[in-house]
Amino acid sequence: MCGIIGITTGAAAVRADPGAASGDTFVDDASEHDGILGVLLEGLARLEYRGYDSAGLALVGMPDAGGLWRARAANGTRSLDDLVKRAADAPEGATAGIGHTRWATHGRPAEVNAHPHVDCSGRIGLIHNGIIENHVELADELIADGHHFESETDTEVLAHLVESALDTGRALGLADAVRSALGRVRGAFSLAVVHADEPDLIVAARRVSPLLMGVTGSAAFLASDVPAILGLTRDFFVLEDDQIAELRPGRLTVTAADGRQIEPARLHVDWDLEAARKDGYDEYMSKEMHEQPRAVADTLLDRVLPDGTLALDEVHITNEELRAVNKVFIVACGSSYHAGMMAKYAIEHWARLPVEIDIASEFRYRDPVLDPSTLVIGVSQSGETVDTFQAVREARRLGAKVLVISNVVDSSMAREADAVLYTRAGPEIGVASTKTHLAQIAALDILALYLAQARQTLSPADARALLRGMGEVPGKVAVALERSTDVEAVAGRYRDSPSFIFLGRQVGYPVALEGALKLKELSYLRAEGFPAGELKHGPIALVEPGTVVIGVATRTPIWEKMMGNVAEVKSRGATVVLVAGDGDEETARHADSVLWVPPTEHLFAPMVDVVPLQLFAYHLARLHGYDVDRPRNLAKVVTVE
Ligand code: F6R
């Protein structure tokens, strides 16, 4: 997601933290630009690793420039180079500034959408990480009041809400105005605001998205991530939900939502820069697995309306066109393909549409039969995988409607499609997909419910009940992640097994395939996934005493049949590990080891049930001493056929 940095020093110079470890020193590195500008540019460079598509900064307090000075650049991973060049024109003598790396969610990656955003007067500058759920209704209201918007972002409403609170006298100062603005918004955010009329002040706030602050000497600073300001300090203050911070040179005041002053929580960090980038986790994969509850929650955010219905604003296919769809094809590769397989069950069950699922590299060479009443759904984390891209392009050529699920806004596939539904997992650095996979399943599930809504195949009451169930998924994923140590113990028991068989039925089948793929990728061991009912048609010949079989045995409507298949391998001497719902002793009785998960409505269950299998692969790879972030022979984005 986006990166935030801000610093105020007043007229004083910035000094590095004397306790900084070598390599973490801050201001010394910012050789081309000193002071506030140097800190902002260096901090933004340190946020680059998270992935970004544009960058910008704003300065206030320059004696000769007046007002607020802003520079922005949107040139993909070269945005920061461009920003550094533009910063050469920055006026001297800023007293405070804010900087931002953007990873697009609302609005394409373009300079007009890069942060900071400003109000109508251009004197208030604001940066934001997160999603403002009700931005459309707020923007409509502000436009009716005469505000002028320049971007396609959800963020810009915040700048205008702050302006409006100040102009109408509803707020007495910048902090008060931010409080008033936040009273109007729904969603997840962290933000920082400067105002040309209060040039020493930065106001910051958060709800859900993290924000850290520090104070040293005559400076006060903030960032969304530790690496951005490591080297300025190791002692941070943590802003909690709905608190407002006022940062002034050498001073920090934090107030609660009701205006009461409070003592902020503290955090001391001993990490070096590399550890800080991983947020204290040993690897990016571990960090990203733990970001899964957030990835799912963000993907659902603002798509479920308060009345329980669904609104997918990136889907530019009318309900009438959706009702005319008579067949769906899903095309994808790897983990994205497995997410697509899970969606087949959901779309067929809820929307009563026939779904075919194709490996993208096979799709266009098999002469598929498509026409304008076919909906082709391309699923891709990167949006750049050439096999899926070509499949999507072929589908369009043949006249089908094309909808793309992508984690990267404005990716090649998104540009090729009639409609896009973005997952909001944030950039994924680990090569093996984890959080993007869960976000894809969440996006496909809401798409399935959307199709059902458009086609009136689900009653509003049933749809509402399902949406409530989906809202509980992030919490259940978090519980599954908390059991990492238990999974590690199970992985330890089977560390010497040379091969693994994964079994599942119905939605458990793609979960089994994904578990096998993760294990292959990370541990370089033979791992095959099968539909459990297919075993006796061949694969059961592989089973001998001691073969480790991992089964997804949570309660689907055909759980009994799954357990029948488990009995088949057990009676041939297999060692059985089962993923089972909490308290399900009946399932546990058939297992040598159990990977427990919170029980979940079966069509949403893949998002929860796959978590212990990700953890299993992760721990087994670590036990073998492998690099889980960069498995051999694999690339994060595959741009060759
Ligand atoms: C597995 C993995 C790959 C990708 C596949 C498709 O962990 O990451 O199998 O899922 O290469 O990539 P995207 O989703 O970018 O099209």
mmCIF file of C-alpha atoms in Angstrom, residues 6-10 12-15 36 39 95 214-222 232 247-252:
data_model
loop_
_atom_site.group_PDB
_atom_site.id
_atom_site.type_symbol
_atom_site.label_atom_id
_atom_site.label_comp_id
_atom_site.label_asym_id
_atom_site.label_seq_id
_atom_site.Cartn_x
_atom_site.Cartn_y
_atom_site.Cartn_z
ATOM 1 C CA GLY A 6 6.471 13.795 7.224
ATOM 2 C CA ILE A 7 8.803 16.039 9.214
ATOM 3 C CA THR A 8 8.637 19.421 10.908
ATOM 4 C CA THR A 9 11.686 21.237 12.226
ATOM 5 C CA GLY A 10 10.641 24.851 12.151
ATOM 6 C CA ALA A 12 16.133 24.356 12.909
ATOM 7 C CA ALA A 13 18.392 21.924 11.048
ATOM 8 C CA VAL A 14 17.757 18.163 10.973
ATOM 9 C CA ARG A 15 20.167 16.027 12.964
ATOM 10 C CA ILE A 36 13.466 18.660 5.367
ATOM 11 C CA VAL A 39 14.708 13.650 4.867
ATOM 12 C CA THR A 95 9.717 24.442 8.003
ATOM 13 C CA GLY A 214 9.222 10.308 16.620
ATOM 14 C CA VAL A 215 10.578 13.407 18.321
ATOM 15 C CA THR A 216 14.251 14.307 18.564
ATOM 16 C CA GLY A 217 15.777 17.690 19.414
ATOM 17 C CA SER A 218 13.917 20.286 17.444
ATOM 18 C CA ALA A 219 12.326 17.852 14.973
ATOM 19 C CA ALA A 220 9.147 15.783 15.003
ATOM 20 C CA PHE A 221 8.421 13.272 12.274
ATOM 21 C CA LEU A 222 6.061 10.503 11.236
ATOM 22 C CA LEU A 232 16.304 9.612 12.861
ATOM 23 C CA LEU A 247 3.567 17.413 15.425
ATOM 24 C CA ARG A 248 5.462 20.647 15.994
ATOM 25 C CA PRO A 249 9.232 21.192 16.084
ATOM 26 C CA GLY A 250 10.474 19.017 18.954
ATOM 27 C CA ARG A 251 6.945 18.436 20.240
ATOM 28 C CA LEU A 252 4.155 15.885 19.886
#
